[in-house]
PDB file of C-alpha atoms in Angstrom:
ATOM      1  CA  MET A 732       4.534  29.254  -6.928  1.00  0.00           C
ATOM      2  CA  GLU A 733       6.992  30.745  -9.189  1.00  0.00           C
ATOM      3  CA  ALA A 734       9.683  28.057  -8.703  1.00  0.00           C
ATOM      4  CA  LEU A 735       7.332  25.697  -9.390  1.00  0.00           C
ATOM      5  CA  PHE A 736       6.427  26.859 -12.873  1.00  0.00           C
ATOM      6  CA  GLN A 737       9.626  27.833 -13.814  1.00  0.00           C
ATOM      7  CA  ASN A 738      11.223  27.960 -17.449  1.00  0.00           C
ATOM      8  CA  SER A 739      12.316  23.875 -17.314  1.00  0.00           C
ATOM      9  CA  THR A 740      15.468  25.655 -19.468  1.00  0.00           C
ATOM     10  CA  SER A 741      16.569  27.696 -16.980  1.00  0.00           C
ATOM     11  CA  PRO A 742      19.885  26.650 -14.577  1.00  0.00           C
ATOM     12  CA  VAL A 743      18.823  25.536 -11.195  1.00  0.00           C
ATOM     13  CA  GLU A 744      20.851  24.693  -8.661  1.00  0.00           C
ATOM     14  CA  LEU A 745      20.461  21.425  -7.250  1.00  0.00           C
ATOM     15  CA  ASN A 746      19.954  19.896  -3.321  1.00  0.00           C
ATOM     16  CA  TRP A 747      22.466  18.024  -2.020  1.00  0.00           C
ATOM     17  CA  VAL A 748      20.035  14.832  -1.888  1.00  0.00           C
ATOM     18  CA  GLU A 749      19.350  16.182  -5.877  1.00  0.00           C
ATOM     19  CA  THR A 750      23.222  15.795  -6.698  1.00  0.00           C
ATOM     20  CA  LYS A 751      23.300  12.595  -4.976  1.00  0.00           C
ATOM     21  CA  TRP A 752      20.041  11.275  -7.052  1.00  0.00           C
ATOM     22  CA  GLU A 753      22.252  12.639 -10.736  1.00  0.00           C
ATOM     23  CA  GLU A 754      25.846  10.579  -9.325  1.00  0.00           C
ATOM     24  CA  MET A 755      23.997   8.187  -8.899  1.00  0.00           C
ATOM     25  CA  TYR A 756      23.209   7.421 -12.510  1.00  0.00           C
ATOM     26  CA  GLU A 757      26.087   9.192 -14.169  1.00  0.00           C
ATOM     27  CA  GLY A 758      27.641   6.885 -16.472  1.00  0.00           C
ATOM     28  CA  ARG A 759      25.443   3.662 -15.292  1.00  0.00           C
ATOM     29  CA  ASN A 760      22.349   2.277 -17.485  1.00  0.00           C
ATOM     30  CA  PRO A 761      19.496   4.073 -16.124  1.00  0.00           C
ATOM     31  CA  LEU A 762      17.501   0.900 -16.193  1.00  0.00           C
ATOM     32  CA  ILE A 763      19.834  -0.800 -14.083  1.00  0.00           C
ATOM     33  CA  VAL A 764      20.191   2.197 -11.733  1.00  0.00           C
ATOM     34  CA  THR A 765      15.980   2.509 -11.178  1.00  0.00           C
ATOM     35  CA  GLY A 766      15.677  -1.553 -10.969  1.00  0.00           C
ATOM     36  CA  ILE A 767      18.050  -2.495  -8.082  1.00  0.00           C
ATOM     37  CA  PHE A 768      17.050   1.251  -6.645  1.00  0.00           C
ATOM     38  CA  ALA A 769      13.634   0.763  -6.437  1.00  0.00           C
ATOM     39  CA  PHE A 770      13.816  -2.883  -5.374  1.00  0.00           C
ATOM     40  CA  LEU A 771      16.186  -2.388  -2.552  1.00  0.00           C
ATOM     41  CA  MET A 772      13.797   0.199  -1.400  1.00  0.00           C
ATOM     42  CA  HIS A 773      11.108  -2.149  -1.281  1.00  0.00           C
ATOM     43  CA  GLU A 774      12.276  -4.438   0.844  1.00  0.00           C
ATOM     44  CA  PHE A 775      13.922  -2.365   3.199  1.00  0.00           C
ATOM     45  CA  VAL A 776      10.601  -0.330   3.566  1.00  0.00           C
ATOM     46  CA  TYR A 777       8.605  -3.257   3.324  1.00  0.00           C
ATOM     47  CA  PHE A 778      10.354  -5.259   5.996  1.00  0.00           C
ATOM     48  CA  GLY A 779      11.487  -2.013   7.901  1.00  0.00           C
ATOM     49  CA  ARG A 780       8.136  -1.226   8.280  1.00  0.00           C
ATOM     50  CA  PHE A 781       7.052  -4.751  10.855  1.00  0.00           C
ATOM     51  CA  ILE A 782       9.704  -5.151  12.315  1.00  0.00           C
ATOM     52  CA  PRO A 783       8.157  -2.309  15.255  1.00  0.00           C
ATOM     53  CA  PHE A 784       4.905  -4.303  14.932  1.00  0.00           C
ATOM     54  CA  LEU A 785       6.716  -7.255  15.337  1.00  0.00           C
ATOM     55  CA  ILE A 786       8.136  -6.157  18.637  1.00  0.00           C
ATOM     56  CA  CYS A 787       4.995  -5.397  19.456  1.00  0.00           C
ATOM     57  CA  ASP A 788       4.088  -9.233  19.546  1.00  0.00           C
ATOM     58  CA  PHE A 789       6.665  -9.688  21.848  1.00  0.00           C
ATOM     59  CA  ILE A 790       5.827  -7.024  24.131  1.00  0.00           C
ATOM     60  CA  PRO A 791       3.015  -7.911  27.065  1.00  0.00           C
ATOM     61  CA  TYR A 792       1.607  -3.744  27.120  1.00  0.00           C
ATOM     62  CA  PHE A 793       0.730  -3.396  23.222  1.00  0.00           C
ATOM     63  CA  GLN A 794      -1.676  -6.800  23.115  1.00  0.00           C
ATOM     64  CA  LYS A 795      -4.663  -4.598  24.644  1.00  0.00           C
ATOM     65  CA  TYR A 796      -4.677  -2.936  21.302  1.00  0.00           C
ATOM     66  CA  LYS A 797      -4.533  -6.342  19.466  1.00  0.00           C
ATOM     67  CA  LEU A 798      -7.737  -6.383  17.308  1.00  0.00           C
ATOM     68  CA  GLN A 799      -8.311 -10.508  17.084  1.00  0.00           C
ATOM     69  CA  GLN A 800      -6.546 -11.061  20.452  1.00  0.00           C
ATOM     70  CA  ASN A 801      -7.512 -14.610  21.059  1.00  0.00           C
ATOM     71  CA  LYS A 802      -5.499 -15.559  18.057  1.00  0.00           C
ATOM     72  CA  THR A 803      -1.272 -15.544  17.968  1.00  0.00           C
ATOM     73  CA  ASN A 804       0.791 -16.309  15.058  1.00  0.00           C
ATOM     74  CA  SER A 805       3.951 -18.605  15.839  1.00  0.00           C
ATOM     75  CA  ASN A 806       7.311 -18.104  14.752  1.00  0.00           C
ATOM     76  CA  GLU A 807       6.905 -20.965  12.167  1.00  0.00           C
ATOM     77  CA  ASP A 808       3.611 -18.471  10.498  1.00  0.00           C
ATOM     78  CA  TYR A 809       6.464 -15.959  10.390  1.00  0.00           C
ATOM     79  CA  TRP A 810       8.876 -17.554   8.418  1.00  0.00           C
ATOM     80  CA  ASN A 811       6.846 -18.867   6.686  1.00  0.00           C
ATOM     81  CA  CYS A 812       5.067 -16.114   5.032  1.00  0.00           C
ATOM     82  CA  THR A 813       8.789 -14.312   4.644  1.00  0.00           C
ATOM     83  CA  LYS A 814      10.025 -17.307   2.492  1.00  0.00           C
ATOM     84  CA  LYS A 815       7.217 -16.677   0.412  1.00  0.00           C
ATOM     85  CA  VAL A 816       7.039 -13.423   0.046  1.00  0.00           C
ATOM     86  CA  LEU A 817      11.199 -12.956  -0.588  1.00  0.00           C
ATOM     87  CA  PHE A 818       9.999 -15.978  -2.989  1.00  0.00           C
ATOM     88  CA  SER A 819       7.596 -13.789  -4.960  1.00  0.00           C
ATOM     89  CA  HIS A 820       9.817 -10.587  -4.630  1.00  0.00           C
ATOM     90  CA  PHE A 821      12.789 -12.234  -6.148  1.00  0.00           C
ATOM     91  CA  VAL A 822      10.708 -14.278  -8.788  1.00  0.00           C
ATOM     92  CA  TYR A 823       7.586 -11.936 -10.223  1.00  0.00           C
ATOM     93  CA  GLU A 824       7.936  -8.475  -8.541  1.00  0.00           C
ATOM     94  CA  GLY A 825      11.421  -8.432  -9.010  1.00  0.00           C
ATOM     95  CA  PRO A 826      11.091  -7.999 -12.746  1.00  0.00           C
ATOM     96  CA  LEU A 827       8.508  -6.034 -12.643  1.00  0.00           C
ATOM     97  CA  ILE A 828      10.150  -3.539 -11.096  1.00  0.00           C
ATOM     98  CA  PHE A 829      13.109  -3.272 -13.438  1.00  0.00           C
ATOM     99  CA  LEU A 830      10.288  -3.303 -15.938  1.00  0.00           C
ATOM    100  CA  PHE A 831       8.691  -0.126 -15.668  1.00  0.00           C
ATOM    101  CA  HIS A 832      11.619   2.190 -16.330  1.00  0.00           C
ATOM    102  CA  PRO A 833      11.802   1.352 -19.693  1.00  0.00           C
ATOM    103  CA  MET A 834       7.889   1.377 -19.923  1.00  0.00           C
ATOM    104  CA  ALA A 835       7.506   5.130 -17.727  1.00  0.00           C
ATOM    105  CA  THR A 836      10.337   6.453 -19.605  1.00  0.00           C
ATOM    106  CA  PHE A 837       8.831   5.812 -23.402  1.00  0.00           C
ATOM    107  CA  LEU A 838       5.727   7.245 -21.622  1.00  0.00           C
ATOM    108  CA  GLY A 839       7.705  10.624 -20.815  1.00  0.00           C
ATOM    109  CA  MET A 840       8.473   9.992 -17.128  1.00  0.00           C
ATOM    110  CA  LYS A 841      11.341  12.191 -15.771  1.00  0.00           C
ATOM    111  CA  VAL A 842      14.001  10.692 -14.309  1.00  0.00           C
ATOM    112  CA  ALA A 843      16.497  13.572 -13.875  1.00  0.00           C
ATOM    113  CA  ALA A 844      17.122  16.560 -11.034  1.00  0.00           C
ATOM    114  CA  PRO A 845      15.722  18.818 -10.157  1.00  0.00           C
ATOM    115  CA  PHE A 846      12.917  17.537  -8.151  1.00  0.00           C
ATOM    116  CA  PRO A 847       9.220  17.901  -8.698  1.00  0.00           C
ATOM    117  CA  ALA A 848       8.245  21.222  -6.087  1.00  0.00           C
ATOM    118  CA  TRP A 849       5.620  19.478  -3.127  1.00  0.00           C
ATOM    119  CA  GLN A 850       2.662  21.396  -3.947  1.00  0.00           C
ATOM    120  CA  GLN A 851       3.138  19.360  -7.242  1.00  0.00           C
ATOM    121  CA  MET A 852       3.560  15.998  -5.661  1.00  0.00           C
ATOM    122  CA  VAL A 853       0.602  15.890  -3.183  1.00  0.00           C
ATOM    123  CA  PRO A 854      -1.915  16.195  -5.553  1.00  0.00           C
ATOM    124  CA  GLN A 855      -0.576  13.729  -7.973  1.00  0.00           C
ATOM    125  CA  LEU A 856      -0.310  11.316  -4.730  1.00  0.00           C
ATOM    126  CA  ALA A 857      -3.683  12.040  -3.597  1.00  0.00           C
ATOM    127  CA  ILE A 858      -4.620  11.280  -6.963  1.00  0.00           C
ATOM    128  CA  PHE A 859      -3.127   7.880  -7.210  1.00  0.00           C
ATOM    129  CA  PHE A 860      -4.091   7.004  -3.973  1.00  0.00           C
ATOM    130  CA  LEU A 861      -8.081   7.562  -4.823  1.00  0.00           C
ATOM    131  CA  PHE A 862      -7.281   5.447  -8.274  1.00  0.00           C
ATOM    132  CA  GLU A 863      -5.962   2.674  -6.117  1.00  0.00           C
ATOM    133  CA  ASP A 864      -8.137   2.236  -4.237  1.00  0.00           C
ATOM    134  CA  PHE A 865     -11.182   1.961  -6.310  1.00  0.00           C
ATOM    135  CA  PHE A 866      -9.554   0.157  -8.363  1.00  0.00           C
ATOM    136  CA  HIS A 867      -8.268  -2.140  -5.812  1.00  0.00           C
ATOM    137  CA  TYR A 868     -11.755  -1.903  -3.860  1.00  0.00           C
ATOM    138  CA  HIS A 869     -13.980  -3.604  -7.217  1.00  0.00           C
ATOM    139  CA  LEU A 870     -11.602  -5.982  -8.135  1.00  0.00           C
ATOM    140  CA  HIS A 871     -10.735  -7.246  -4.604  1.00  0.00           C
ATOM    141  CA  ARG A 872     -14.257  -8.253  -4.699  1.00  0.00           C
ATOM    142  CA  PHE A 873     -14.184  -9.883  -7.602  1.00  0.00           C
ATOM    143  CA  MET A 874     -11.700 -12.162  -6.352  1.00  0.00           C
ATOM    144  CA  HIS A 875     -13.921 -13.308  -3.313  1.00  0.00           C
ATOM    145  CA  TRP A 876     -15.697 -14.988  -6.788  1.00  0.00           C
ATOM    146  CA  PRO A 877     -15.826 -18.630  -5.881  1.00  0.00           C
ATOM    147  CA  PRO A 878     -14.263 -20.181  -8.799  1.00  0.00           C
ATOM    148  CA  PHE A 879     -11.246 -17.195  -8.300  1.00  0.00           C
ATOM    149  CA  TYR A 880     -11.606 -17.377  -4.704  1.00  0.00           C
ATOM    150  CA  LYS A 881     -10.715 -20.482  -4.585  1.00  0.00           C
ATOM    151  CA  LYS A 882      -7.683 -20.961  -7.301  1.00  0.00           C
ATOM    152  CA  ILE A 883      -6.094 -17.522  -6.271  1.00  0.00           C
ATOM    153  CA  HIS A 884      -6.994 -15.444  -3.759  1.00  0.00           C
ATOM    154  CA  LYS A 885      -7.445 -17.995  -1.305  1.00  0.00           C
ATOM    155  CA  VAL A 886      -3.320 -17.488  -0.443  1.00  0.00           C
ATOM    156  CA  HIS A 887      -3.868 -14.643   0.699  1.00  0.00           C
ATOM    157  CA  HIS A 888      -6.457 -15.122   3.183  1.00  0.00           C
ATOM    158  CA  GLU A 889      -4.490 -18.306   4.859  1.00  0.00           C
ATOM    159  CA  TYR A 890      -3.666 -15.893   7.266  1.00  0.00           C
ATOM    160  CA  ALA A 891      -7.410 -15.147   9.708  1.00  0.00           C
ATOM    161  CA  ALA A 892      -5.031 -13.017  11.710  1.00  0.00           C
ATOM    162  CA  PRO A 893      -3.402 -11.084  10.106  1.00  0.00           C
ATOM    163  CA  PHE A 894       0.287  -9.635  10.139  1.00  0.00           C
ATOM    164  CA  GLY A 895       2.366  -7.283   8.489  1.00  0.00           C
ATOM    165  CA  ILE A 896       4.667  -8.596   6.104  1.00  0.00           C
ATOM    166  CA  ALA A 897       1.734 -11.209   4.935  1.00  0.00           C
ATOM    167  CA  ALA A 898       0.383  -7.873   2.555  1.00  0.00           C
ATOM    168  CA  GLU A 899       1.780  -9.329  -0.127  1.00  0.00           C
ATOM    169  CA  TYR A 900       1.855 -12.914   0.474  1.00  0.00           C
ATOM    170  CA  ALA A 901      -0.521 -13.721  -2.125  1.00  0.00           C
ATOM    171  CA  HIS A 902      -1.201 -15.551  -4.897  1.00  0.00           C
ATOM    172  CA  PRO A 903       1.239 -14.739  -8.508  1.00  0.00           C
ATOM    173  CA  VAL A 904      -1.424 -13.609 -10.236  1.00  0.00           C
ATOM    174  CA  GLU A 905      -3.632 -11.879  -7.808  1.00  0.00           C
ATOM    175  CA  THR A 906      -0.307  -9.985  -7.387  1.00  0.00           C
ATOM    176  CA  MET A 907      -0.163  -8.876 -10.599  1.00  0.00           C
ATOM    177  CA  ILE A 908      -3.384  -7.673 -10.529  1.00  0.00           C
ATOM    178  CA  LEU A 909      -4.006  -5.099  -7.623  1.00  0.00           C
ATOM    179  CA  GLY A 910      -0.227  -4.263  -8.135  1.00  0.00           C
ATOM    180  CA  PHE A 911      -1.809  -2.813 -11.616  1.00  0.00           C
ATOM    181  CA  GLY A 912      -3.861  -0.617  -9.590  1.00  0.00           C
ATOM    182  CA  THR A 913      -0.735   0.558  -7.875  1.00  0.00           C
ATOM    183  CA  VAL A 914       2.049   0.710 -10.529  1.00  0.00           C
ATOM    184  CA  CYS A 915      -0.300   1.972 -13.833  1.00  0.00           C
ATOM    185  CA  GLY A 916      -2.439   4.342 -12.075  1.00  0.00           C
ATOM    186  CA  PRO A 917       0.501   6.880 -12.036  1.00  0.00           C
ATOM    187  CA  LEU A 918       1.188   6.707 -15.858  1.00  0.00           C
ATOM    188  CA  ILE A 919      -2.707   6.890 -16.128  1.00  0.00           C
ATOM    189  CA  TYR A 920      -2.096   9.821 -14.637  1.00  0.00           C
ATOM    190  CA  HIS A 921       0.861  10.906 -16.506  1.00  0.00           C
ATOM    191  CA  ALA A 922      -0.406   9.714 -19.917  1.00  0.00           C
ATOM    192  CA  CYS A 923      -3.650  11.296 -19.272  1.00  0.00           C
ATOM    193  CA  VAL A 924      -1.557  15.105 -18.282  1.00  0.00           C
ATOM    194  CA  SER A 925       0.621  14.130 -21.682  1.00  0.00           C
ATOM    195  CA  LEU A 926      -1.867  13.577 -23.932  1.00  0.00           C
ATOM    196  CA  PHE A 927      -5.332  16.089 -23.361  1.00  0.00           C
ATOM    197  CA  PHE A 928      -4.438  18.404 -21.259  1.00  0.00           C
ATOM    198  CA  ASP A 929      -0.402  19.083 -22.470  1.00  0.00           C
ATOM    199  CA  SER A 930       0.740  20.158 -19.062  1.00  0.00           C
ATOM    200  CA  ASP A 931       3.322  17.612 -18.818  1.00  0.00           C
ATOM    201  CA  GLU A 932       6.121  19.793 -17.955  1.00  0.00           C
ATOM    202  CA  VAL A 933       4.961  20.741 -14.754  1.00  0.00           C
ATOM    203  CA  TRP A 934       2.319  18.207 -13.755  1.00  0.00           C
ATOM    204  CA  GLY A 935       3.606  14.740 -15.658  1.00  0.00           C
ATOM    205  CA  LEU A 936       5.452  12.009 -13.546  1.00  0.00           C
ATOM    206  CA  HIS A 937       8.765  12.390 -12.149  1.00  0.00           C
ATOM    207  CA  LEU A 938      10.315   9.253 -10.852  1.00  0.00           C
ATOM    208  CA  ILE A 939      10.933  10.885  -7.321  1.00  0.00           C
ATOM    209  CA  THR A 940       7.160  11.129  -7.191  1.00  0.00           C
ATOM    210  CA  MET A 941       6.441   7.472  -8.120  1.00  0.00           C
ATOM    211  CA  LEU A 942       9.128   5.973  -5.533  1.00  0.00           C
ATOM    212  CA  THR A 943       7.051   7.725  -2.331  1.00  0.00           C
ATOM    213  CA  TRP A 944       3.780   7.117  -3.993  1.00  0.00           C
ATOM    214  CA  ILE A 945       5.607   3.372  -3.261  1.00  0.00           C
ATOM    215  CA  VAL A 946       6.647   4.057  -0.099  1.00  0.00           C
ATOM    216  CA  LEU A 947       3.765   5.434   1.165  1.00  0.00           C
ATOM    217  CA  ARG A 948       1.494   2.548  -0.196  1.00  0.00           C
ATOM    218  CA  LEU A 949       3.650   0.259   1.144  1.00  0.00           C
ATOM    219  CA  PHE A 950       3.204   1.586   4.842  1.00  0.00           C
ATOM    220  CA  GLN A 951      -0.785   1.347   4.406  1.00  0.00           C
ATOM    221  CA  ALA A 952      -0.475  -2.404   3.228  1.00  0.00           C
ATOM    222  CA  ILE A 953       1.571  -3.190   5.925  1.00  0.00           C
ATOM    223  CA  ASP A 954      -0.433  -1.210   8.316  1.00  0.00           C
ATOM    224  CA  ALA A 955      -3.582  -2.359   7.094  1.00  0.00           C
ATOM    225  CA  HIS A 956      -1.907  -6.355   7.759  1.00  0.00           C
ATOM    226  CA  SER A 957      -0.703  -5.663  11.396  1.00  0.00           C
ATOM    227  CA  GLY A 958      -3.058  -6.998  13.335  1.00  0.00           C
ATOM    228  CA  TYR A 959      -2.602  -3.698  15.739  1.00  0.00           C
ATOM    229  CA  ASP A 960      -4.823  -0.552  15.968  1.00  0.00           C
ATOM    230  CA  PHE A 961      -3.039   1.907  18.486  1.00  0.00           C
ATOM    231  CA  PRO A 962      -5.120   4.962  19.634  1.00  0.00           C
ATOM    232  CA  TRP A 963      -2.242   6.662  17.460  1.00  0.00           C
ATOM    233  CA  SER A 964      -3.538   5.200  14.226  1.00  0.00           C
ATOM    234  CA  LEU A 965      -4.596   7.194  11.162  1.00  0.00           C
ATOM    235  CA  CYS A 966      -7.689   5.614  11.264  1.00  0.00           C
ATOM    236  CA  ASN A 967      -8.394   6.886  15.008  1.00  0.00           C
ATOM    237  CA  TRP A 968      -7.533  10.692  13.372  1.00  0.00           C
ATOM    238  CA  ILE A 969      -9.359  10.326  10.088  1.00  0.00           C
ATOM    239  CA  PRO A 970     -12.422   9.206   9.953  1.00  0.00           C
ATOM    240  CA  PHE A 971     -12.700   7.841   6.121  1.00  0.00           C
ATOM    241  CA  TRP A 972      -8.856   6.121   6.531  1.00  0.00           C
ATOM    242  CA  ALA A 973      -9.546   2.694   6.484  1.00  0.00           C
ATOM    243  CA  GLY A 974      -6.679   1.457   8.012  1.00  0.00           C
ATOM    244  CA  ALA A 975      -6.082  -2.361  10.310  1.00  0.00           C
ATOM    245  CA  ASP A 976      -9.567  -1.809  11.982  1.00  0.00           C
ATOM    246  CA  HIS A 977     -11.049  -1.814   8.686  1.00  0.00           C
ATOM    247  CA  HIS A 978      -8.727  -4.507   6.581  1.00  0.00           C
ATOM    248  CA  ASP A 979      -8.811  -6.885   9.776  1.00  0.00           C
ATOM    249  CA  TYR A 980     -12.086  -7.386   9.701  1.00  0.00           C
ATOM    250  CA  HIS A 981     -11.702  -8.478   6.116  1.00  0.00           C
ATOM    251  CA  HIS A 982      -9.824 -11.714   7.277  1.00  0.00           C
ATOM    252  CA  GLN A 983     -11.553 -12.394  10.058  1.00  0.00           C
ATOM    253  CA  ALA A 984     -14.775 -12.721   8.599  1.00  0.00           C
ATOM    254  CA  PHE A 985     -13.315 -13.289   5.052  1.00  0.00           C
ATOM    255  CA  ARG A 986     -15.923 -10.945   3.106  1.00  0.00           C
ATOM    256  CA  GLY A 987     -17.057  -7.057   3.367  1.00  0.00           C
ATOM    257  CA  ASN A 988     -14.264  -4.502   3.731  1.00  0.00           C
ATOM    258  CA  TYR A 989     -12.338  -4.828   0.098  1.00  0.00           C
ATOM    259  CA  ALA A 990     -11.346  -1.319  -0.107  1.00  0.00           C
ATOM    260  CA  SER A 991      -7.273  -0.594   0.746  1.00  0.00           C
ATOM    261  CA  SER A 992      -7.064   3.185   2.379  1.00  0.00           C
ATOM    262  CA  PHE A 993     -10.706   4.400   2.776  1.00  0.00           C
ATOM    263  CA  ARG A 994     -13.765   3.035   4.016  1.00  0.00           C
ATOM    264  CA  ILE A 995     -15.683   5.029   0.957  1.00  0.00           C
ATOM    265  CA  TRP A 996     -16.607   2.264  -1.593  1.00  0.00           C
ATOM    266  CA  ASP A 997     -17.729  -0.791   1.158  1.00  0.00           C
ATOM    267  CA  TYR A 998     -20.152   1.932   2.857  1.00  0.00           C
ATOM    268  CA  VAL A 999     -21.372   3.154  -1.075  1.00  0.00           C
ATOM    269  CA  PHE A1000     -22.124  -0.440  -1.774  1.00  0.00           C
ATOM    270  CA  GLY A1001     -23.431  -1.646   1.574  1.00  0.00           C
ATOM    271  CA  THR A1002     -19.910  -3.874   1.786  1.00  0.00           C
ATOM    272  CA  ASP A1003     -19.363  -2.818   5.249  1.00  0.00           C
ATOM    273  CA  LYS A1004     -22.499  -3.244   7.118  1.00  0.00           C
ATOM    274  CA  LYS A1005     -21.859  -6.834   9.093  1.00  0.00           C
ATOM    275  CA  TYR A1006     -18.975  -4.490   9.849  1.00  0.00           C
ATOM    276  CA  ARG A1007     -19.849  -2.250  11.351  1.00  0.00           C
ATOM    277  CA  GLU A1008     -22.062  -3.810  13.113  1.00  0.00           C
ATOM    278  CA  TYR A1009     -19.625  -6.179  14.693  1.00  0.00           C
ATOM    279  CA  ARG A1010     -18.039  -3.032  16.119  1.00  0.00           C
ATOM    280  CA  ARG A1011     -21.019  -1.610  17.419  1.00  0.00           C
ATOM    281  CA  ARG A1012     -21.391  -4.686  19.795  1.00  0.00           C
ATOM    282  CA  GLN A1013     -17.905  -4.584  20.560  1.00  0.00           C
ATOM    283  CA  ALA A1014     -18.066  -1.678  21.842  1.00  0.00           C
ATOM    284  CA  GLU A1015     -21.698  -2.076  23.511  1.00  0.00           C
ATOM    285  CA  GLU A1016     -19.768  -5.160  25.332  1.00  0.00           C
ATOM    286  CA  LYS A1017     -16.738  -2.934  26.198  1.00  0.00           C
ATOM    287  CA  ARG A1018     -19.380  -0.356  27.655  1.00  0.00           C
ATOM    288  CA  LYS A1019     -20.830  -2.842  29.698  1.00  0.00           C
ATOM    289  CA  LEU A1020     -17.936  -4.030  31.206  1.00  0.00           C
ATOM    290  CA  LYS A1021     -17.174  -0.576  32.608  1.00  0.00           C
ATOM    291  CA  THR A1022     -20.414  -0.726  34.257  1.00  0.00           C
ATOM    292  CA  THR A1023     -20.358  -3.307  35.851  1.00  0.00           C
TER     293      THR A1023
END
């Protein structure tokens, strides 16, 4: 733990990744470097994470893990979604990604190497997940208020049987509102640590932590919209994790199960009662089929 709390002015030997990180920024505009790197990373992770699920769609063996087996998405659905998501990424999300660097560095976010220790990153990432999930639950539930749903959120519900890249298929207003929980949660955390606890030197936000958080959040969103519940899916190992099993029902029923990562808030506020009853009926029907 001494390395974690060492004096930041003491010389630190950088590893290979940290050295390449410094070389990437050397002599270049940090706003441009961060913007391009973060945007390319977002696209690579977003579409790359979807590919395994897309492959599963064409392999009969994996169809038994499909949550809505009576619904099939066409190639036209995939292409239509891809075009609109790419348009949203370049026109709406791209500029916001570029604006993140000046906003975050103004608040004191660190960019330079060395990177924070994992003992520092893990609790921060946990806080980001908890904040985003709480924020997402309440704002997502608000989006099902009829006037807002009809004009804004209905776009995201175009696919009743969702697939991975439909995670960010949404109206630009919704993208900005729900994106607040992902992007601004870490910034609020950093501001609180700096202003109220005076411990930003050790526990302040670093860009590499933010990028790690974005990758994890993209994995969560793609998985939740994948339409598949595998035996190895995280929700089958961590009881309070939502996963596709939880969120797929939201698209199927158009209500309930509003949280993003965890099942906690839906359980507390009773917005998962119909989901739990539906899953109980499914389990009972499967049990009867096995006994006949």
